[in-house]
């Protein structure tokens, strides 16, 4: 199989090259991510799907720089940020380019900070704005995510899950990143809030050229939002490619199983339970 | 329709039931008793469930769907809530505000329960066997040996391999799917007429979800049980259920068969819920998000509780109380403008 990053026209924005993450030692050691080659082009919406234990969250942590791979490289705009060839481990001057939206909007916001303060802190840190200027920019970012100035004055517990998640996205946008890594961004919010958030994210991706990597167990979401997808199983990338192709003509049996498990994709009556002949 | 001995038997069973519903919830009101008064969480819910029927209850957080389950299980008081009005008719008995002496004969025996979190449902310091034996002997005193034998049979009914080994294990040694199977087996121990499953697959992977849903719908048919399946996921309900009740802000908004309710709804909220689904959305088209946020418990707007977010909402909608369900075409709907909604949007 040809290496797509070699044949691709543009240089990937963010890339994991032969990245392996090993947890544990000796006999108990296992690879949470095993020799993964994953890349995102500038402005691209890419999905990583897999079930619990597939390694998708570990991969996200490696790509966002929260943890180094045990083996292999992570490259940001072609420059290694981790791995043997990296001169410095993910220098601060580069970190603004990659931002993350976490799964749980309840624990990822400081309960003692008002919504605008959470965003203003990131604005100060990355744009160097202070005081009222930082607040104005924070309110602008929040407004772009559909959070009114009145809501921005609230503490997180006064906001709904969907509102909190939009505050988290506004905060992630503060450094004007090139890529957003969203780890299960909608799994803890209601359906009507999910639609609002996904519309805002895909609008950002289409209109502002922001690349987004969606990590999700929700295949419906990945099918709808992304143009390319990686399917992970127990640390391995078992299938990758154009999202429409993968969903319409999955090549790997595990991908087929996943897709057939989506409610509505095959009837329950025809499903054979495991442990049945 | 199908012929054959099985279907004839089913038909005979239905005739025997005289068409009386197994469960009928009428104008149910539930609230929490707080120091400053009553905080209503359900006002008002209506649900009719026939024998062997499967109904889905869909709603977003705060819609009251979990409190509805607790009303049917008689566990409201454990959560500081109680029935404030209405009826819960189960087999011609009104269970609303029934004393614990009545509930203890119904809960777990005639009405089984599968909770959302199987990790919380099983006791982590007691092995599966002890918990299964407890569930079996709760209503039918028998020797431990007989109960153990039955426990093995029940685990086999829910397709657990190596059932004897699993009996000796503890909940933390089992996967999420296996734990949920054990919970289902325990719920089946008294051969309930009704199974209440509150988001039974929410914490599970998609492949395991499929297994559990397949298992639940198969067992329901084999054992002739009725089912209440609570979910926030319309796709899950479409797969398993015959009928559907939509809840919003503590009230029943619409009820009918699953296919009509999903594809030709008579309430703008049901339509909006369906239109905002990502699993059926067309790639490249924006999702039709519902504007605004659902109201928080206790601060419901006047009139129809959906009017501030509703495309049809006007001054007439904001006046008075939450409209009650009425018949429009094949549906029960709480929208005063239901007639304006066409015959399907797909």
Coordinates of C-alpha atoms in Angstrom, one line a residue:
Chain A
X1 CA 0.0 0.0 0.0
X2 CA 1.5 3.4 -1.0
X3 CA 2.1 5.8 1.8
X4 CA -0.5 8.5 1.3
X5 CA 1.5 11.2 2.8
X6 CA 4.2 10.7 0.3
X7 CA 1.8 10.8 -2.7
X8 CA -0.4 13.6 -1.3
X9 CA -0.1 17.0 -2.9
X10 CA -0.1 19.1 0.2
X11 CA 1.9 18.5 3.4
X12 CA -0.3 17.2 6.2
X13 CA -1.0 19.7 8.9
X14 CA -0.8 17.1 11.7
X15 CA 0.5 13.6 11.4
X16 CA 1.2 10.5 13.5
X17 CA 3.9 8.4 11.8
X18 CA 4.2 4.8 12.9
X19 CA 3.1 5.9 16.3
X20 CA 2.9 3.3 19.0
X21 CA 1.8 3.9 22.6
X22 CA 2.7 1.1 25.1
X23 CA 1.1 1.0 28.5
X24 CA 2.5 -1.3 31.2
X25 CA 5.7 -3.2 31.4
X26 CA 7.0 -6.7 30.7
X27 CA 4.4 -9.3 30.3
X28 CA 1.6 -6.8 31.1
X29 CA 2.6 -4.4 28.4
X30 CA 0.2 -3.8 25.6
X31 CA -0.1 -1.3 22.8
X32 CA -3.0 1.1 23.2
X33 CA -2.0 2.4 19.8
X34 CA -0.1 0.2 17.5
X35 CA 2.0 1.5 14.6
X36 CA -0.7 4.1 13.6
X37 CA -0.3 6.3 10.6
X38 CA -2.8 9.0 10.8
X39 CA -2.8 12.4 9.1
X40 CA -5.0 15.5 8.7
X41 CA -4.6 17.9 5.9
X42 CA -5.2 21.6 6.4
X43 CA -8.9 22.4 6.6
X44 CA -9.9 18.8 6.5
X45 CA -12.6 17.1 8.6
X46 CA -11.4 13.6 9.5
X47 CA -13.0 11.0 11.8
X48 CA -11.5 8.3 14.0
X49 CA -14.1 5.7 14.9
X50 CA -13.8 2.8 17.3
X51 CA -15.3 1.2 20.3
X52 CA -14.1 1.5 23.9
X53 CA -10.5 0.2 24.2
X54 CA -9.8 0.8 20.5
X55 CA -7.1 3.4 21.3
X56 CA -8.9 6.4 19.8
X57 CA -8.6 8.6 22.8
X58 CA -4.9 7.7 23.3
X59 CA -4.3 8.6 19.7
X60 CA -6.0 12.0 20.3
X61 CA -3.8 12.6 23.3
X62 CA -0.7 11.9 21.3
X63 CA -1.8 14.1 18.4
X64 CA -2.6 17.0 20.7
X65 CA 0.7 16.7 22.5
X66 CA -0.6 15.6 25.9
X67 CA 1.5 12.5 25.8
X68 CA 4.4 11.3 23.7
X69 CA 4.2 8.2 21.6
X70 CA 6.4 5.3 22.9
X71 CA 7.7 4.8 19.4
X72 CA 7.2 6.8 16.2
X73 CA 6.8 10.4 15.4
X74 CA 4.2 13.2 15.6
X75 CA 4.7 15.9 13.0
X76 CA 3.1 19.3 13.0
X77 CA 3.4 21.0 9.6
X78 CA 6.1 18.5 8.7
X79 CA 8.2 19.3 11.8
X80 CA 8.5 16.5 14.4
X81 CA 7.2 17.5 17.8
X82 CA 7.8 14.2 19.4
X83 CA 10.0 11.2 18.6
X84 CA 13.7 10.7 18.0
X85 CA 14.1 13.5 15.4
X86 CA 12.3 16.1 17.4
X87 CA 14.7 18.8 18.6
X88 CA 12.4 20.1 21.4
X89 CA 9.3 18.4 22.6
X90 CA 6.3 20.4 21.3
X91 CA 7.6 23.9 21.9
X92 CA 5.1 26.4 23.3
X93 CA 5.5 28.5 20.1
X94 CA 3.8 25.7 18.2
X95 CA 1.2 24.5 20.6
X96 CA -1.5 27.1 19.8
X97 CA -2.0 25.4 16.4
X98 CA -3.5 22.3 17.9
X99 CA -6.4 22.6 20.3
X100 CA -8.7 20.1 22.0
X101 CA -12.4 19.9 22.9
X102 CA -12.9 17.3 25.6
X103 CA -15.7 14.8 26.0
X104 CA -17.1 16.0 29.3
X105 CA -18.1 19.7 29.4
X106 CA -18.9 19.2 33.1
X107 CA -15.3 18.5 34.2
X108 CA -13.4 20.4 31.5
X109 CA -14.6 23.9 32.7
X110 CA -13.5 25.4 36.0
X111 CA -16.7 25.6 38.1
X112 CA -15.4 28.8 39.8
X113 CA -14.8 30.6 36.6
X114 CA -17.6 32.4 34.7
X115 CA -17.9 31.3 31.1
X116 CA -16.3 34.4 29.7
X117 CA -13.4 34.1 32.2
X118 CA -12.6 30.6 31.0
X119 CA -12.3 32.0 27.5
X120 CA -10.6 35.2 28.4
X121 CA -7.9 33.3 30.2
X122 CA -7.1 31.5 27.0
X123 CA -7.3 34.8 25.1
X124 CA -4.8 36.4 27.4
X125 CA -2.5 33.4 27.3
X126 CA -2.4 33.2 23.5
X127 CA -3.3 36.6 22.1
X128 CA -1.6 38.7 24.8
X129 CA -4.7 40.7 25.4
X130 CA -5.5 42.0 28.9
X131 CA -8.4 43.3 30.9
X132 CA -11.4 44.6 28.9
X133 CA -9.7 43.7 25.6
X134 CA -9.5 40.1 26.6
X135 CA -13.1 40.1 27.8
X136 CA -14.3 41.7 24.5
X137 CA -12.5 39.1 22.5
X138 CA -13.9 36.3 24.8
X139 CA -17.4 37.6 24.3
X140 CA -16.9 37.7 20.6
X141 CA -15.7 34.1 20.5
X142 CA -18.6 33.1 22.7
X143 CA -21.1 34.9 20.6
X144 CA -19.7 33.1 17.5
X145 CA -20.6 29.9 19.3
X146 CA -24.1 31.1 20.1
X147 CA -23.5 32.1 23.7
X148 CA -25.1 35.4 24.6
X149 CA -23.3 38.0 26.8
X150 CA -25.8 37.2 29.5
X151 CA -25.0 33.5 29.3
X152 CA -21.3 34.4 29.3
X153 CA -21.7 35.9 32.8
X154 CA -22.9 32.5 34.2
X155 CA -20.9 29.9 36.0
X156 CA -20.8 26.5 34.2
X157 CA -23.3 24.9 36.5
X158 CA -25.9 27.4 35.4
X159 CA -25.4 26.4 31.7
X160 CA -26.8 23.3 29.9
X161 CA -24.5 20.6 28.7
X162 CA -24.7 21.9 25.1
X163 CA -23.9 25.5 26.2
X164 CA -20.9 24.3 28.2
X165 CA -19.6 22.4 25.3
X166 CA -19.9 25.5 23.1
X167 CA -18.0 27.5 25.8
X168 CA -15.3 24.8 25.6
X169 CA -15.1 25.2 21.8
X170 CA -14.9 29.0 22.2
X171 CA -12.0 28.5 24.6
X172 CA -10.3 26.2 22.2
X173 CA -10.7 28.7 19.4
X174 CA -9.0 31.5 21.5
X175 CA -5.4 30.8 20.1
X176 CA -6.9 30.7 16.5
X177 CA -5.8 27.2 16.0
X178 CA -5.3 25.4 12.8
X179 CA -6.8 22.1 14.0
X180 CA -9.3 21.2 16.6
X181 CA -9.3 17.7 18.0
X182 CA -12.7 16.9 19.3
X183 CA -12.9 13.8 21.5
X184 CA -16.5 12.6 21.6
X185 CA -17.7 16.2 21.7
X186 CA -21.4 15.3 21.8
X187 CA -21.7 12.1 23.7
X188 CA -22.8 13.8 26.9
X189 CA -25.3 16.3 25.5
X190 CA -28.9 16.2 24.2
X191 CA -29.8 15.7 20.6
X192 CA -31.0 19.2 19.9
X193 CA -27.9 20.6 21.5
X194 CA -25.8 18.1 19.5
X195 CA -27.2 19.5 16.2
X196 CA -26.4 23.1 17.2
X197 CA -22.8 22.2 18.2
X198 CA -22.2 20.1 15.0
X199 CA -23.5 22.9 12.8
X200 CA -21.2 25.4 14.4
X201 CA -18.2 23.0 14.1
X202 CA -18.8 22.2 10.5
X203 CA -19.4 25.8 9.7
X204 CA -16.0 26.6 11.2
X205 CA -14.4 23.9 9.2
X206 CA -16.0 25.0 5.9
X207 CA -15.8 28.7 6.3
X208 CA -12.7 29.3 8.4
X209 CA -10.6 26.5 7.0
X210 CA -10.1 24.9 10.4
X211 CA -9.2 21.3 10.3
X212 CA -11.1 19.1 12.7
X213 CA -10.4 15.6 13.9
X214 CA -13.5 14.0 15.3
X215 CA -12.9 11.1 17.6
X216 CA -16.2 9.3 18.1
X217 CA -17.9 6.0 18.7
X218 CA -20.9 7.5 16.9
X219 CA -20.7 6.3 13.3
X220 CA -23.7 8.4 12.3
X221 CA -21.9 11.5 13.3
X222 CA -18.7 10.6 11.6
X223 CA -20.5 9.6 8.4
X224 CA -22.3 13.0 8.3
X225 CA -19.4 15.2 9.2
X226 CA -16.1 13.9 7.9
X227 CA -14.6 13.4 4.4
X228 CA -12.0 10.8 5.5
X229 CA -12.2 8.2 8.3
X230 CA -9.9 5.9 10.2
X231 CA -11.4 2.8 11.9
X232 CA -9.6 1.6 15.0
X233 CA -9.8 -1.7 16.8
X234 CA -7.7 -2.7 19.8
X235 CA -5.0 -0.2 18.9
X236 CA -4.8 -0.9 15.2
X237 CA -6.0 1.2 12.4
X238 CA -7.9 -1.6 10.5
X239 CA -9.4 0.5 7.7
X240 CA -9.1 4.0 6.4
X241 CA -10.2 6.0 3.5
X242 CA -12.9 8.2 2.0
X243 CA -15.8 8.3 4.4
X244 CA -18.5 7.6 1.8
X245 CA -16.5 4.7 0.4
X246 CA -15.8 3.2 3.9
X247 CA -19.5 3.4 4.8
X248 CA -20.8 2.1 1.5
X249 CA -18.2 -0.5 0.8
X250 CA -16.3 -1.4 4.0
X251 CA -13.4 -3.7 3.3
X252 CA -12.5 -4.8 6.7
X253 CA -14.9 -7.3 8.5
X254 CA -14.7 -5.2 11.7
X255 CA -15.8 -2.1 9.8
X256 CA -18.7 -4.1 8.4
X257 CA -19.7 -5.2 11.9
X258 CA -19.6 -1.7 13.2
X259 CA -21.7 -0.3 10.3
X260 CA -24.2 -3.2 10.6
X261 CA -24.5 -2.4 14.3
X262 CA -25.8 1.1 13.7
X263 CA -29.5 1.1 14.7
X264 CA -31.5 0.8 11.5
X265 CA -28.8 -0.6 9.4
X266 CA -29.8 -4.3 9.6
X267 CA -32.8 -5.7 11.2
X268 CA -32.6 -7.2 14.7
X269 CA -34.4 -10.3 13.7
X270 CA -31.6 -11.2 11.3
X271 CA -28.9 -10.5 13.8
X272 CA -27.2 -13.6 15.2
X273 CA -26.0 -13.1 18.7
X274 CA -22.5 -14.2 19.5
X275 CA -22.3 -17.5 21.3
X276 CA -25.0 -18.8 19.0
X277 CA -24.3 -21.2 16.2
Chain B
X1 CA -50.7 -12.0 8.1
X2 CA -48.7 -15.1 9.2
X3 CA -50.4 -18.3 9.8
X4 CA -49.3 -21.3 11.9
X5 CA -49.8 -22.5 15.4
X6 CA -47.8 -19.8 17.0
X7 CA -49.7 -16.9 15.5
X8 CA -53.0 -18.6 16.3
X9 CA -52.0 -19.0 19.9
X10 CA -51.0 -15.3 20.0
X11 CA -54.3 -14.3 18.6
X12 CA -56.2 -16.4 21.2
X13 CA -54.1 -14.8 23.9
X14 CA -55.1 -11.3 22.7
X15 CA -58.8 -12.2 22.6
X16 CA -58.5 -13.5 26.1
X17 CA -57.2 -10.1 27.3
X18 CA -60.4 -8.4 26.1
X19 CA -58.3 -5.7 24.6
X20 CA -57.7 -4.3 28.1
X21 CA -54.3 -2.5 28.2
X22 CA -51.7 -3.9 30.6
X23 CA -50.7 -0.5 31.7
X24 CA -52.5 2.8 31.5
X25 CA -51.0 6.0 32.8
X26 CA -53.5 8.8 32.9
X27 CA -52.7 12.4 33.6
X28 CA -49.8 11.5 35.8
X29 CA -48.3 14.3 37.9
X30 CA -45.1 13.8 39.9
X31 CA -43.1 16.3 42.0
X32 CA -40.3 16.6 44.4
X33 CA -41.2 17.8 47.9
X34 CA -38.9 20.7 48.6
X35 CA -38.7 22.9 51.7
X36 CA -40.2 25.8 49.7
X37 CA -43.0 23.7 48.2
X38 CA -43.5 21.2 45.4
X39 CA -41.2 21.1 42.4
X40 CA -43.1 19.4 39.6
X41 CA -41.2 17.1 37.3
X42 CA -44.0 15.4 35.4
X43 CA -47.2 17.3 34.5
X44 CA -48.8 15.5 32.7
X45 CA -47.9 12.1 31.3
X46 CA -50.2 9.7 29.5
X47 CA -49.2 6.3 28.3
X48 CA -51.2 3.2 27.2
X49 CA -49.5 -0.1 26.8
X50 CA -51.1 -3.3 25.6
X51 CA -50.0 -6.8 26.5
X52 CA -46.9 -7.9 24.6
X53 CA -46.6 -4.4 23.2
X54 CA -43.3 -2.5 23.2
X55 CA -43.5 1.3 23.6
X56 CA -40.5 3.6 23.4
X57 CA -40.3 6.8 25.5
X58 CA -38.1 9.4 23.9
X59 CA -37.1 12.7 25.5
X60 CA -34.2 14.9 26.2
X61 CA -32.7 15.3 29.7
X62 CA -35.2 17.0 32.0
X63 CA -38.2 15.7 30.0
X64 CA -39.2 13.4 32.9
X65 CA -38.7 10.1 31.2
X66 CA -36.6 8.6 34.0
X67 CA -39.2 9.8 36.6
X68 CA -41.9 8.1 34.5
X69 CA -40.0 4.8 34.9
X70 CA -39.7 5.3 38.6
X71 CA -43.4 6.0 38.8
X72 CA -44.1 2.6 37.2
X73 CA -41.6 0.9 39.5
X74 CA -42.8 2.6 42.7
X75 CA -39.4 3.9 43.5
X76 CA -40.2 7.7 43.5
X77 CA -40.0 8.0 47.3
X78 CA -36.4 6.8 47.3
X79 CA -35.6 9.8 45.2
X80 CA -37.7 12.3 47.3
X81 CA -40.5 12.4 44.8
X82 CA -44.1 11.4 44.8
X83 CA -47.2 11.1 42.7
X84 CA -49.3 14.2 43.0
X85 CA -52.1 13.2 40.7
X86 CA -53.4 10.9 38.0
X87 CA -53.5 7.2 37.8
X88 CA -51.1 4.3 37.0
X89 CA -53.5 1.5 36.1
X90 CA -51.7 -1.8 36.0
X91 CA -53.9 -4.9 35.4
X92 CA -56.9 -2.9 36.8
X93 CA -55.1 -1.8 39.9
X94 CA -54.3 1.8 40.5
X95 CA -50.7 1.9 41.6
X96 CA -50.4 5.7 42.0
X97 CA -49.6 6.3 45.6
X98 CA -50.0 2.6 46.4
X99 CA -48.5 1.6 49.7
X100 CA -45.2 -0.3 49.8
X101 CA -47.0 -3.5 50.7
X102 CA -48.7 -3.4 47.3
X103 CA -45.6 -2.3 45.4
X104 CA -43.5 -5.1 46.9
X105 CA -45.9 -7.6 45.2
X106 CA -45.6 -5.8 41.9
X107 CA -42.0 -4.4 41.6
X108 CA -39.5 -7.0 40.4
X109 CA -42.3 -9.6 40.2
X110 CA -44.8 -8.4 37.7
X111 CA -42.8 -5.4 36.5
X112 CA -39.1 -6.0 35.9
X113 CA -36.4 -3.3 35.6
X114 CA -33.2 -3.0 33.6
X115 CA -31.4 0.2 34.7
X116 CA -29.1 2.4 32.6
X117 CA -25.9 1.7 34.5
X118 CA -25.3 -2.0 35.0
X119 CA -22.3 -1.2 37.0
X120 CA -24.4 0.6 39.6
X121 CA -27.2 -2.0 39.3
X122 CA -25.0 -4.9 40.5
X123 CA -23.4 -5.0 43.9
X124 CA -19.6 -5.1 43.4
X125 CA -18.8 -7.0 46.6
X126 CA -21.3 -9.8 46.1
X127 CA -20.9 -12.3 43.3
X128 CA -23.4 -12.8 40.5
X129 CA -24.7 -16.1 42.0
X130 CA -25.8 -14.5 45.3
X131 CA -27.5 -11.7 43.5
X132 CA -29.3 -14.0 41.0
X133 CA -30.4 -16.3 43.8
X134 CA -31.8 -13.3 45.7
X135 CA -33.7 -12.2 42.7
X136 CA -35.1 -15.7 42.2
X137 CA -36.1 -16.4 45.8
X138 CA -37.5 -13.0 46.4
X139 CA -41.0 -14.1 45.3
X140 CA -40.6 -17.9 45.2
X141 CA -39.1 -19.5 48.2
X142 CA -37.0 -22.5 47.2
X143 CA -33.8 -24.3 48.1
X144 CA -30.5 -22.6 47.2
X145 CA -29.7 -25.5 45.0
X146 CA -32.8 -25.1 43.0
X147 CA -32.3 -21.4 42.8
X148 CA -28.8 -21.8 41.6
X149 CA -30.0 -24.2 38.9
X150 CA -32.5 -21.7 37.8
X151 CA -29.9 -18.9 37.8
X152 CA -27.8 -20.9 35.4
X153 CA -30.9 -21.4 33.2
X154 CA -31.7 -17.6 33.3
X155 CA -28.1 -16.8 32.3
X156 CA -28.4 -19.2 29.4
X157 CA -31.7 -17.5 28.4
X158 CA -29.8 -14.2 28.0
X159 CA -27.1 -16.1 26.0
X160 CA -24.3 -15.9 28.5
X161 CA -21.6 -18.5 27.7
X162 CA -20.0 -20.5 30.5
X163 CA -23.0 -19.5 32.7
X164 CA -21.7 -21.6 35.7
X165 CA -18.4 -19.8 35.7
X166 CA -20.0 -16.3 35.4
X167 CA -22.1 -17.1 38.5
X168 CA -19.0 -17.1 40.6
X169 CA -17.7 -13.8 39.2
X170 CA -18.1 -10.3 40.4
X171 CA -19.5 -7.4 38.4
X172 CA -16.1 -5.8 37.9
X173 CA -14.9 -8.9 36.2
X174 CA -17.6 -8.7 33.5
X175 CA -17.7 -6.5 30.5
X176 CA -20.4 -3.9 30.1
X177 CA -22.4 -6.1 27.8
X178 CA -22.2 -9.1 30.1
X179 CA -23.2 -7.0 33.1
X180 CA -26.2 -5.8 31.2
X181 CA -27.1 -9.4 30.3
X182 CA -26.9 -10.3 34.0
X183 CA -29.2 -7.4 34.9
X184 CA -31.7 -8.6 32.2
X185 CA -31.5 -12.2 33.5
X186 CA -32.2 -10.9 37.1
X187 CA -35.1 -8.8 35.8
X188 CA -36.6 -11.9 34.1
X189 CA -36.3 -14.1 37.2
X190 CA -40.0 -13.6 38.2
X191 CA -41.3 -13.7 34.6
X192 CA -42.6 -10.2 34.7
X193 CA -45.5 -9.1 32.4
X194 CA -43.8 -5.8 31.9
X195 CA -40.1 -5.0 31.5
X196 CA -39.0 -1.4 32.0
X197 CA -35.6 -0.6 30.5
X198 CA -34.3 2.9 31.1
X199 CA -31.6 3.7 28.5
X200 CA -30.3 0.1 28.7
X201 CA -27.6 0.6 26.1
X202 CA -26.4 4.1 26.6
X203 CA -23.1 3.2 28.1
X204 CA -22.4 0.4 25.7
X205 CA -20.4 0.2 22.4
X206 CA -22.4 0.1 19.2
X207 CA -21.8 -3.6 18.6
X208 CA -22.8 -4.5 22.1
X209 CA -25.8 -2.2 21.9
X210 CA -26.9 -4.2 18.9
X211 CA -26.6 -7.5 20.9
X212 CA -28.5 -6.2 23.8
X213 CA -31.3 -4.8 21.7
X214 CA -31.5 -8.0 19.7
X215 CA -31.7 -9.9 23.0
X216 CA -34.4 -7.7 24.5
X217 CA -36.6 -7.8 21.5
X218 CA -36.2 -11.6 21.1
X219 CA -36.9 -12.3 24.8
X220 CA -39.9 -10.0 24.7
X221 CA -41.4 -12.0 21.9
X222 CA -40.5 -15.4 23.3
X223 CA -41.8 -14.6 26.8
X224 CA -44.8 -12.5 25.7
X225 CA -43.6 -9.5 27.8
X226 CA -44.6 -5.9 27.3
X227 CA -41.7 -3.4 27.2
X228 CA -41.2 0.2 28.1
X229 CA -37.9 1.3 26.5
X230 CA -36.7 4.7 27.5
X231 CA -34.1 6.3 25.2
X232 CA -32.9 9.6 23.8
X233 CA -32.1 7.8 20.6
X234 CA -35.0 7.6 18.1
X235 CA -33.1 5.0 16.0
X236 CA -32.9 2.6 18.9
X237 CA -36.7 3.0 19.5
X238 CA -37.4 2.5 15.8
X239 CA -35.6 -0.8 15.9
X240 CA -37.3 -2.3 19.0
X241 CA -40.7 -0.7 19.6
X242 CA -44.2 -0.8 18.2
X243 CA -45.3 2.5 19.6
X244 CA -43.7 5.7 20.8
X245 CA -44.5 8.4 23.4
X246 CA -42.6 11.7 23.1
X247 CA -41.9 13.6 26.3
X248 CA -40.9 17.2 26.7
X249 CA -40.6 19.3 29.9
X250 CA -42.5 16.8 32.0
X251 CA -45.4 16.3 29.6
X252 CA -46.5 13.8 27.0
X253 CA -46.4 15.6 23.7
X254 CA -47.3 12.9 21.2
X255 CA -48.0 9.2 21.0
X256 CA -48.7 6.8 18.3
X257 CA -47.2 4.0 16.3
X258 CA -43.4 4.3 15.9
X259 CA -43.5 4.7 12.1
X260 CA -46.2 7.4 12.0
X261 CA -44.9 9.3 15.0
X262 CA -41.4 9.4 13.4
X263 CA -42.3 10.0 9.8
X264 CA -45.6 11.8 10.0
X265 CA -45.6 13.5 13.4
X266 CA -48.5 15.7 14.6
X267 CA -46.4 17.7 17.0
X268 CA -43.7 20.2 15.9
X269 CA -41.4 19.0 18.7
X270 CA -41.5 15.4 17.4
X271 CA -40.8 16.7 13.9
X272 CA -38.0 18.9 15.2
X273 CA -36.4 16.0 17.1
X274 CA -36.5 13.9 14.0
X275 CA -35.1 16.6 11.8
X276 CA -32.2 17.3 14.1
X277 CA -31.0 13.7 13.9
X278 CA -27.5 13.2 12.7
X279 CA -27.9 9.5 11.8
X280 CA -30.4 10.2 9.1
X281 CA -28.9 13.6 8.0
X282 CA -27.7 14.2 4.5
X283 CA -24.0 14.9 4.2
X284 CA -23.1 18.4 3.4
X285 CA -26.5 19.8 4.5
X286 CA -26.7 21.7 7.8
X287 CA -28.6 19.9 10.5
X288 CA -31.9 21.4 11.4
X289 CA -31.1 22.3 15.0
X290 CA -33.9 23.2 17.4
X291 CA -33.4 26.8 18.4
X292 CA -32.7 27.6 22.1
X293 CA -32.5 25.3 25.0
X294 CA -35.1 23.0 26.7
X295 CA -36.5 24.7 29.8
X296 CA -35.1 23.6 33.2
X297 CA -37.2 21.7 35.6
X298 CA -39.4 24.0 37.6
X299 CA -39.2 26.9 35.1
X300 CA -41.5 25.7 32.4
X301 CA -43.0 28.5 30.3
X302 CA -46.7 29.1 30.4
X303 CA -49.0 27.5 27.8
X304 CA -47.4 24.9 25.6
X305 CA -43.9 24.3 27.1
X306 CA -42.4 24.2 23.6
X307 CA -43.7 27.4 22.3
X308 CA -40.5 29.6 22.8
X309 CA -38.7 27.1 20.4
X310 CA -41.5 26.2 18.1
X311 CA -41.8 27.4 14.5
X312 CA -45.6 27.4 14.9
X313 CA -45.6 29.1 18.3
X314 CA -47.8 32.2 18.7
X315 CA -49.8 34.1 21.3
X316 CA -52.4 31.4 21.4
X317 CA -49.7 28.8 22.3
X318 CA -48.4 30.8 25.2
X319 CA -51.7 31.2 26.9
X320 CA -53.2 28.9 29.5
X321 CA -51.8 25.5 30.5
X322 CA -49.8 22.8 28.7
X323 CA -52.4 21.4 26.2
X324 CA -53.5 17.9 26.9
X325 CA -53.3 15.0 24.4
X326 CA -56.1 14.8 21.8
X327 CA -56.7 12.6 18.8
X328 CA -55.6 13.9 15.4
X329 CA -55.6 11.4 12.5
X330 CA -53.9 8.3 14.0
X331 CA -52.0 10.2 16.6
X332 CA -52.4 11.6 20.1
X333 CA -50.9 15.0 20.1
X334 CA -50.6 18.0 22.5
X335 CA -50.3 20.6 19.8
X336 CA -53.2 22.9 19.2
X337 CA -52.0 23.4 15.6
X338 CA -51.6 19.6 14.9
X339 CA -54.0 19.8 12.0
X340 CA -51.7 22.2 10.2
X341 CA -49.0 19.6 10.1
X342 CA -49.0 17.7 6.8
X343 CA -49.1 14.0 6.3
X344 CA -45.4 13.3 6.5
X345 CA -42.2 15.1 5.9
X346 CA -40.0 12.5 4.4

